[in-house]
mmCIF file of C-alpha atoms in Angstrom:
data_model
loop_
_atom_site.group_PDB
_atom_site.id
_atom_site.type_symbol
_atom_site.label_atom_id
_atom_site.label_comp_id
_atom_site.label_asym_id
_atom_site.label_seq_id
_atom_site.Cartn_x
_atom_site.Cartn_y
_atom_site.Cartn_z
ATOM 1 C CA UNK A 1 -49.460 -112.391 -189.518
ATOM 2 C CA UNK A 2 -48.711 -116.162 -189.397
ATOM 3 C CA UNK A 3 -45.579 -115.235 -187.184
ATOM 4 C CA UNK A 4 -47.713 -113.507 -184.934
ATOM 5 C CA UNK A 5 -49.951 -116.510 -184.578
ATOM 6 C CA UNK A 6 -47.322 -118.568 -183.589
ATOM 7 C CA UNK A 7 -45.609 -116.464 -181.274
ATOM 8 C CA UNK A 8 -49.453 -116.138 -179.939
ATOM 9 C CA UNK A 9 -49.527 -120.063 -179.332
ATOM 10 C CA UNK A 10 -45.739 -120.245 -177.879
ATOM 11 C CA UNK A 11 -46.847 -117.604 -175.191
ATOM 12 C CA UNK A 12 -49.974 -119.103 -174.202
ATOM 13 C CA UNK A 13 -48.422 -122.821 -173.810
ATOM 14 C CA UNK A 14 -45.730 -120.979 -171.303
ATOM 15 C CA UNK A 15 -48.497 -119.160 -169.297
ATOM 16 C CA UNK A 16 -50.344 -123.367 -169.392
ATOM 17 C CA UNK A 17 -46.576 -124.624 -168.416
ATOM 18 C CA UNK A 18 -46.322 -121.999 -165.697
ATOM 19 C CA UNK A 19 -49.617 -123.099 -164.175
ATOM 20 C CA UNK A 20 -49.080 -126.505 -163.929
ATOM 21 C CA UNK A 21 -45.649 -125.244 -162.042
ATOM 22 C CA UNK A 22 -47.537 -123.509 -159.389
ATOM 23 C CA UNK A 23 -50.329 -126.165 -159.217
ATOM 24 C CA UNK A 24 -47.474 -128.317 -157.395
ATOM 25 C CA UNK A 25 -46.704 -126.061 -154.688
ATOM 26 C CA UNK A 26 -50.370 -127.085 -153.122
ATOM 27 C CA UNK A 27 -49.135 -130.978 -152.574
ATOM 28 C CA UNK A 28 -48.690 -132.366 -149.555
ATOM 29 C CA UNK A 29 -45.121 -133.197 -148.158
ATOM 30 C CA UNK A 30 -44.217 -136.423 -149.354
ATOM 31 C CA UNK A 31 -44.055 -139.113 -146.226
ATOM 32 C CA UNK A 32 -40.834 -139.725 -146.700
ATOM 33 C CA UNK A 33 -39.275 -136.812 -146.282
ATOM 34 C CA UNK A 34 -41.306 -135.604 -143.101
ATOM 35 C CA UNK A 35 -39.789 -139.181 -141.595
ATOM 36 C CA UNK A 36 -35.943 -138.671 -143.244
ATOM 37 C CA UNK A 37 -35.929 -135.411 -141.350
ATOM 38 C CA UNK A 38 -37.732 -136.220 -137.925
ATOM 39 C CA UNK A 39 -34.690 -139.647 -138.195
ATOM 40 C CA UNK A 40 -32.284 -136.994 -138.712
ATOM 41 C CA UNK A 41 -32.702 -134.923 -136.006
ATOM 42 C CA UNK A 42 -33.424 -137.437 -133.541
ATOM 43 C CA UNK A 43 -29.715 -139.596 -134.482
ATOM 44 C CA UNK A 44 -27.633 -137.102 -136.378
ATOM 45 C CA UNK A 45 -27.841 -133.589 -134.393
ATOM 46 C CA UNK A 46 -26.989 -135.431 -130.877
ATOM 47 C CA UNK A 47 -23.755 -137.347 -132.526
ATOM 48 C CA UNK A 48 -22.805 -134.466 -134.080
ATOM 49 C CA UNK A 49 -22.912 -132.293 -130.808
ATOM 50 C CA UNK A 50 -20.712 -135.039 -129.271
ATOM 51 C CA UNK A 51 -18.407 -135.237 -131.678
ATOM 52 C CA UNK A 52 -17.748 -130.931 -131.544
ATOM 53 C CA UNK A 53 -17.626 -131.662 -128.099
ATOM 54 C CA UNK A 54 -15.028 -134.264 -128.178
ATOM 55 C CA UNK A 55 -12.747 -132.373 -130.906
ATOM 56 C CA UNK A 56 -13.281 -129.102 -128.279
ATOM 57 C CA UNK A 57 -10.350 -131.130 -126.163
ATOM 58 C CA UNK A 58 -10.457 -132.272 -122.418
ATOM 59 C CA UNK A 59 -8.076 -131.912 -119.845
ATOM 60 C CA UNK A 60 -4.965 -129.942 -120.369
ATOM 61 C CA UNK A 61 -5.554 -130.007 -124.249
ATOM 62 C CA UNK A 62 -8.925 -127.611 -123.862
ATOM 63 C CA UNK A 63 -9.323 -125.455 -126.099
ATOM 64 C CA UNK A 64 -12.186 -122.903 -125.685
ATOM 65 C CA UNK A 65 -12.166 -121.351 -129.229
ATOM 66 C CA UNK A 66 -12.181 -124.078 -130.748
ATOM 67 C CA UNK A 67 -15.517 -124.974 -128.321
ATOM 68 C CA UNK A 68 -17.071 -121.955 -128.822
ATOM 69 C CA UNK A 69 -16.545 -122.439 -133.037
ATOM 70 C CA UNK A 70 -18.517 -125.856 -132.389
ATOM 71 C CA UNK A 71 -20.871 -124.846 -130.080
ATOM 72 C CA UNK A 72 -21.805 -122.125 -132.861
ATOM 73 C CA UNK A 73 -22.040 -124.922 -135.571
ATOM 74 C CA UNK A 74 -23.933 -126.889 -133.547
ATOM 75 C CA UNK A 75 -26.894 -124.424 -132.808
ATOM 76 C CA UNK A 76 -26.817 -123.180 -136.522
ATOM 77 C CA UNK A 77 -27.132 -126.855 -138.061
ATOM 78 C CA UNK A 78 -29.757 -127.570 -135.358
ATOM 79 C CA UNK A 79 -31.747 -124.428 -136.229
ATOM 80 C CA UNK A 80 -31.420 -125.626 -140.134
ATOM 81 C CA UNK A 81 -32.328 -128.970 -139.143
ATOM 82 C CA UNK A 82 -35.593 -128.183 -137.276
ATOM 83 C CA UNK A 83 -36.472 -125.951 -139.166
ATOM 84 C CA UNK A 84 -36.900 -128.682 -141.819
ATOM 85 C CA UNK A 85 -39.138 -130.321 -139.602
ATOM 86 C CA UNK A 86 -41.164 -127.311 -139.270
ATOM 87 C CA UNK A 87 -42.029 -127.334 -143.120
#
């Protein structure tokens, strides 16, 4: 009986810890990350669509797979990146 008890208390402190876990999900955004992410974007996803574009080649040295690889890892990490921004 006693073992029941405690086993009674141990599952009814989880269900309290579980609630206070879900309780969090209603905060706001913290300021600094809604700032960190629109500073991201706005420096970091033009420099690095520059720099695929410069390792694509010029010239003689062009290399179009290699353009279309960064091309495609430029749109993907600018859809992950605003789509931050859109939490």
């Amino acid at each position: 009986n006693e073992l029941a008890v405690q086993l009674r208390e141990q599952v009814l402190q989880l269900r309290a810890s579980f609630g206070q876990l879900f309780n969090a999900a209603d905060l706001p955004i913290p300021f600094f990350y809604v700032h960190f992410v629109c500073l991201l974007s706005a420096f970091y996803l033009p420099l690095f669509a520059i720099s695929g574009a410069y390792n694509a080649g010029t010239g003689n040295e062009v290399h179009w797979t290699a353009d279309v690889v960064s091309g495609l890892v430029v749109v993907l990490n600018s859809i992950f990146v605003i789509g931050l921004r859109i939490l």
